[in-house]
Short mmCIF file of C-alpha atoms and ligand atoms in Angstrom, two decimals:
data_model
loop_
_atom_site.label_atom_id
_atom_site.label_comp_id
_atom_site.label_asym_id
_atom_site.label_seq_id
_atom_site.Cartn_x
_atom_site.Cartn_y
_atom_site.Cartn_z
CA MET A 13 6.88 -11.34 10.30
CA ASN A 14 6.70 -8.22 8.20
CA ILE A 15 7.65 -8.10 4.55
CA HIS A 16 8.54 -5.14 2.38
CA GLU A 17 6.04 -3.13 0.34
CA TYR A 18 7.37 -4.51 -2.96
CA GLN A 19 6.98 -8.10 -1.72
CA ALA A 20 3.48 -7.39 -0.41
CA LYS A 21 2.49 -5.95 -3.78
CA GLN A 22 3.81 -9.05 -5.58
CA LEU A 23 1.56 -11.24 -3.40
CA LEU A 24 -1.42 -8.92 -3.92
CA ALA A 25 -0.89 -8.89 -7.70
CA LYS A 26 -1.05 -12.72 -7.72
CA CYS A 27 -4.57 -12.41 -6.27
CA GLY A 28 -5.62 -9.96 -8.97
CA VAL A 29 -5.04 -6.67 -7.09
CA ALA A 30 -3.94 -3.87 -9.42
CA VAL A 31 -0.60 -2.26 -8.50
CA PRO A 32 1.63 0.22 -10.39
CA PHE A 33 4.49 -0.96 -12.63
CA GLU A 34 7.34 -1.27 -10.10
CA ILE A 35 10.90 -2.60 -9.86
CA PRO A 36 12.93 -3.12 -6.65
CA ALA A 37 16.60 -2.08 -6.59
CA ARG A 38 19.23 -3.06 -4.03
CA SER A 39 22.13 -0.94 -5.26
CA LEU A 40 22.72 2.28 -7.17
CA ALA A 41 23.83 0.15 -10.14
CA GLU A 42 20.31 -1.34 -10.22
CA VAL A 43 18.51 1.99 -9.82
CA ARG A 44 19.26 3.58 -13.21
CA PRO A 45 18.13 0.64 -15.41
CA ALA A 46 15.01 0.28 -13.24
CA ALA A 47 14.20 3.99 -13.55
CA GLU A 48 14.83 3.80 -17.32
CA LYS A 49 12.39 0.91 -17.67
CA ILE A 50 9.72 2.86 -15.80
CA ALA A 51 10.28 5.94 -17.95
CA ALA A 52 10.15 3.73 -21.07
CA SER A 53 6.81 2.31 -19.91
CA GLY A 54 5.35 5.76 -20.59
CA SER A 55 5.27 7.08 -17.03
CA ALA A 56 6.18 10.77 -16.78
CA LYS A 57 6.90 10.41 -13.04
CA ILE A 58 9.13 7.91 -11.26
CA VAL A 59 8.50 7.39 -7.55
CA VAL A 60 11.51 6.40 -5.44
CA LYS A 61 10.38 4.54 -2.30
CA SER A 62 12.51 3.51 0.69
CA GLN A 63 11.76 -0.08 1.69
CA ILE A 64 11.81 -0.41 5.49
CA HIS A 65 9.61 -2.38 7.87
CA ALA A 66 7.76 0.72 9.06
CA GLY A 67 5.23 3.19 7.72
CA GLY A 68 5.19 6.97 7.62
CA ARG A 69 8.06 6.95 5.13
CA GLY A 70 6.75 9.80 3.02
CA LYS A 71 6.89 12.21 5.96
CA GLY A 72 10.08 10.67 7.41
CA THR A 73 13.54 12.29 7.64
CA PHE A 74 16.93 10.69 7.06
CA LYS A 75 19.59 11.07 9.74
CA SER A 76 21.58 12.91 7.05
CA GLY A 77 18.88 15.61 7.17
CA PHE A 78 17.37 14.63 3.79
CA GLN A 79 13.58 14.98 3.90
CA GLY A 80 11.21 12.25 2.70
CA GLY A 81 11.52 8.48 2.28
CA VAL A 82 9.17 8.59 -0.74
CA LYS A 83 10.05 11.04 -3.53
CA VAL A 84 8.50 11.74 -6.92
CA ALA A 85 11.03 12.36 -9.71
CA SER A 86 10.36 13.84 -13.15
CA SER A 87 13.40 12.26 -14.84
CA VAL A 88 15.71 9.25 -14.57
CA ASP A 89 18.57 11.49 -13.34
CA GLU A 90 16.40 13.01 -10.63
CA ALA A 91 15.33 9.51 -9.53
CA VAL A 92 18.99 8.40 -9.33
CA GLY A 93 19.74 11.55 -7.30
CA TYR A 94 17.03 10.65 -4.75
CA ALA A 95 18.27 7.05 -4.63
CA GLU A 96 21.77 8.29 -3.74
CA LYS A 97 20.31 10.18 -0.76
CA MET A 98 18.34 7.13 0.44
CA LEU A 99 20.30 3.90 -0.12
CA GLY A 100 22.39 2.93 2.89
CA ASN A 101 21.05 5.84 4.95
CA VAL A 102 18.92 5.67 8.08
CA LEU A 103 15.31 6.81 7.80
CA VAL A 104 13.43 7.98 10.90
CA THR A 105 9.62 7.97 10.77
CA LYS A 106 6.77 8.19 13.29
CA GLN A 107 6.81 4.38 13.37
CA THR A 108 10.56 3.59 13.57
CA GLY A 109 11.44 5.25 16.87
CA ALA A 110 14.42 7.58 17.18
CA GLU A 111 16.93 4.94 16.06
CA GLY A 112 15.34 4.73 12.58
CA ARG A 113 15.91 1.99 9.99
CA GLN A 114 18.63 1.64 7.39
CA VAL A 115 17.36 1.62 3.80
CA ARG A 116 18.88 -1.34 1.94
CA THR A 117 16.31 -1.65 -0.83
CA LEU A 118 14.41 0.89 -2.92
CA LEU A 119 11.27 0.44 -4.93
CA LEU A 120 11.07 2.36 -8.21
CA ALA A 121 7.44 2.84 -9.18
CA ALA A 122 5.53 4.39 -12.04
CA GLY A 123 4.01 7.62 -10.74
CA ALA A 124 0.24 7.44 -10.62
CA LYS A 125 -2.08 10.40 -11.15
CA ILE A 126 -4.08 10.21 -7.93
CA LYS A 127 -7.73 11.35 -7.97
CA ARG A 128 -8.77 10.02 -4.56
CA GLU A 129 -7.14 8.10 -1.70
CA PHE A 130 -8.80 5.43 0.46
CA TYR A 131 -7.81 3.12 3.29
CA LEU A 132 -8.47 -0.65 3.15
CA ALA A 133 -7.29 -3.32 5.57
CA VAL A 134 -8.04 -6.92 6.46
CA LEU A 135 -7.07 -8.10 9.92
CA LEU A 136 -8.01 -10.74 12.46
CA ASP A 137 -10.56 -9.52 14.99
CA ARG A 138 -9.66 -11.78 17.91
CA ALA A 139 -12.54 -10.50 20.05
CA ASN A 140 -15.05 -11.70 17.44
CA SER A 141 -12.95 -14.63 16.14
CA ARG A 142 -13.47 -13.34 12.61
CA PRO A 143 -11.57 -11.64 9.82
CA LEU A 144 -12.46 -7.97 9.68
CA VAL A 145 -12.31 -5.69 6.64
CA MET A 146 -11.88 -2.03 7.52
CA ALA A 147 -12.43 0.64 4.90
CA SER A 148 -12.27 4.41 5.02
CA THR A 149 -12.51 7.29 2.60
CA GLU A 150 -9.79 8.98 4.69
CA GLY A 151 -6.89 7.41 2.79
CA GLY A 152 -3.24 8.39 3.03
CA MET A 153 -3.76 9.51 6.64
CA ASP A 154 -2.77 7.96 9.95
CA ILE A 155 -5.65 5.50 10.49
CA GLU A 156 -5.22 5.54 14.29
CA GLU A 157 -5.91 9.27 14.14
CA VAL A 158 -9.05 8.70 12.02
CA ALA A 159 -10.22 5.99 14.46
CA GLU A 160 -9.80 8.40 17.35
CA LYS A 161 -11.17 11.64 15.86
CA SER A 162 -13.85 10.38 13.46
CA PRO A 163 -14.59 6.68 14.05
CA GLU A 164 -17.77 7.01 11.98
CA LYS A 165 -15.53 7.34 8.90
CA ILE A 166 -14.33 3.75 9.31
CA PHE A 167 -16.58 1.13 7.72
CA LYS A 168 -16.32 -2.40 9.14
CA GLU A 169 -17.39 -5.69 7.60
CA TRP A 170 -16.84 -9.01 9.38
CA ILE A 171 -16.25 -12.08 7.20
CA ASP A 172 -17.28 -15.68 7.87
CA PRO A 173 -13.92 -17.48 7.57
CA ALA A 174 -15.57 -20.72 6.45
CA VAL A 175 -17.19 -18.99 3.45
CA GLY A 176 -14.76 -16.20 2.63
CA ILE A 177 -15.78 -12.77 1.41
CA MET A 178 -19.23 -12.90 -0.22
CA PRO A 179 -19.87 -10.82 -3.37
CA PHE A 180 -22.49 -8.72 -1.51
CA GLN A 181 -19.90 -7.87 1.16
CA ALA A 182 -17.33 -6.71 -1.40
CA ARG A 183 -20.11 -4.61 -2.99
CA LYS A 184 -21.00 -3.05 0.38
CA ILE A 185 -17.38 -2.00 0.87
CA ALA A 186 -17.10 -0.61 -2.69
CA ALA A 187 -20.30 1.35 -2.01
CA ALA A 188 -18.82 2.68 1.25
CA PHE A 189 -15.99 4.14 -0.87
CA GLY A 190 -18.65 5.79 -3.05
CA LEU A 191 -17.47 3.96 -6.18
CA LYS A 192 -19.77 3.93 -9.22
CA GLY A 193 -19.96 2.18 -12.60
CA ASP A 194 -16.71 0.63 -13.90
CA LEU A 195 -14.85 1.84 -10.81
CA PHE A 196 -17.36 0.00 -8.62
CA ASN A 197 -16.72 -3.27 -10.48
CA ALA A 198 -12.94 -2.76 -10.36
CA GLY A 199 -13.27 -1.98 -6.63
CA VAL A 200 -15.22 -5.18 -5.94
CA LYS A 201 -12.52 -7.21 -7.72
CA LEU A 202 -9.75 -5.44 -5.83
CA ILE A 203 -11.43 -5.80 -2.41
CA THR A 204 -12.03 -9.52 -3.05
CA GLY A 205 -8.37 -9.90 -4.11
CA VAL A 206 -7.16 -8.18 -0.95
CA TYR A 207 -9.24 -10.49 1.25
CA ASN A 208 -8.02 -13.54 -0.70
CA THR A 209 -4.39 -12.40 -0.27
CA TRP A 210 -4.95 -12.16 3.49
CA TRP A 211 -6.42 -15.65 3.55
CA GLU A 212 -3.99 -17.38 1.17
CA CYS A 213 -0.88 -15.93 2.85
CA ASP A 214 -1.96 -16.63 6.45
CA ALA A 215 -1.54 -12.91 7.04
CA THR A 216 -2.45 -11.24 10.31
CA MET A 217 -2.87 -7.98 8.43
CA VAL A 218 -3.03 -6.69 4.87
CA GLU A 219 -3.24 -2.90 4.70
CA LEU A 220 -3.49 -0.61 1.67
CA ASN A 221 -2.92 3.03 2.59
CA PRO A 222 -3.55 4.49 0.16
CA LEU A 223 -5.73 2.53 -2.19
CA CYS A 224 -6.38 5.04 -4.97
CA ILE A 225 -8.57 6.04 -7.83
CA VAL A 226 -5.97 6.90 -10.45
CA GLU A 227 -6.24 8.45 -13.90
CA LEU A 228 -4.63 6.44 -16.70
CA ALA A 229 -2.85 7.91 -19.73
CA ASP A 230 -6.03 7.57 -21.84
CA GLY A 231 -8.00 9.62 -19.30
CA LYS A 232 -9.90 6.60 -17.93
CA GLU A 233 -9.94 6.00 -14.18
CA THR A 234 -9.21 2.80 -12.27
CA VAL A 235 -8.46 1.64 -8.72
CA MET A 236 -4.97 0.64 -7.63
CA ALA A 237 -2.96 -0.15 -4.47
CA LEU A 238 -0.21 2.50 -4.20
CA ASP A 239 1.07 1.35 -0.80
CA ALA A 240 0.77 -2.06 0.83
CA LYS A 241 1.78 -3.63 4.10
CA ILE A 242 1.48 -7.34 4.92
CA SER A 243 2.21 -8.96 8.28
CA LEU A 244 2.39 -12.75 8.26
CA ASP A 245 1.40 -15.05 11.12
CA ASP A 246 4.64 -16.40 12.64
CA ASN A 247 2.88 -19.62 13.70
CA ALA A 248 1.65 -20.17 10.15
CA LEU A 249 5.22 -19.76 8.85
P1 ADP B 25 4.17 5.77 3.64
O1 ADP B 25 2.77 5.37 3.99
O2 ADP B 25 5.18 4.91 4.33
O3 ADP B 25 4.42 7.24 3.84
P2 ADP B 25 3.37 5.51 0.82
O4 ADP B 25 3.74 4.40 -0.08
O5 ADP B 25 1.96 5.54 1.30
O6 ADP B 25 4.40 5.49 2.07
O7 ADP B 25 3.74 6.86 0.10
C1 ADP B 25 3.41 8.13 0.62
C2 ADP B 25 2.51 8.88 -0.36
O8 ADP B 25 3.15 9.00 -1.62
C3 ADP B 25 1.19 8.14 -0.64
O9 ADP B 25 0.20 8.47 0.31
C4 ADP B 25 0.85 8.63 -2.03
O10 ADP B 25 0.15 9.86 -1.94
C5 ADP B 25 2.21 8.88 -2.67
N1 ADP B 25 2.58 7.75 -3.55
C6 ADP B 25 3.07 6.54 -3.19
N2 ADP B 25 3.29 5.75 -4.26
C7 ADP B 25 2.93 6.47 -5.34
C8 ADP B 25 2.91 6.23 -6.77
N3 ADP B 25 3.31 5.06 -7.30
N4 ADP B 25 2.45 7.22 -7.57
C9 ADP B 25 2.04 8.40 -7.06
N5 ADP B 25 2.03 8.70 -5.75
C10 ADP B 25 2.48 7.76 -4.89
MG1 MG B 26 1.18 4.64 3.02
#
């Protein structure tokens, strides 16, 4: 079973993974107050994100002709305008097939100032009977394409399920991202939290694409999950 991005992020946040300030909205009536809260939180940008059970939303097209299932607005009115184009409409992406998916829920998110984008996933490697953490500096891209064209850019770390992720393994992955100093420590915490989410939720996959280094209002940098996908094991349900 797949869950929406906003639900995945709620589960990740419970395990200590940093995510942006975000509010889901199921109707236009809910969009404006949500956008106002995000603006009031001090965010100059409000990201309006279509919630469908498929990726590639940013580069998707609505059947109405409207371009983009993820839009960055600079004001509450602009965010409401994007929401009007998305809610109830059918979004077609590389992953939905030609029939597309109807958008019934939006996620309003504080716009992050992205410095770098990474890819991080935990999945079950059935061939090795082990959880596998995959990490790449090629974030925000189609990971299948990276795996095909430059497999050396995907770092893999297998986890002993009886022990869980060991601190040295989380450090190896943070080092593979090239993180240093405070960002390295924040990365280790985030990576550990992502593995723990996978384990605690009986997930078959947890995928962050992108996981980002973002710049905060005070100029400091931190790591944060800007997109998340979780698939749950139907048997575990
Ligand atoms: P999808 O993978 O379905 O296209 P994403 O959530 O990854 O959807 O959004 C597409 C792109 O939009 C991301 O790669 C990222 O660059 C940008 N983005 C997403 N959420 C935010 C946010 N909260 N702040 C700033 N940029 C964002
Ligand atoms: Mg994404």
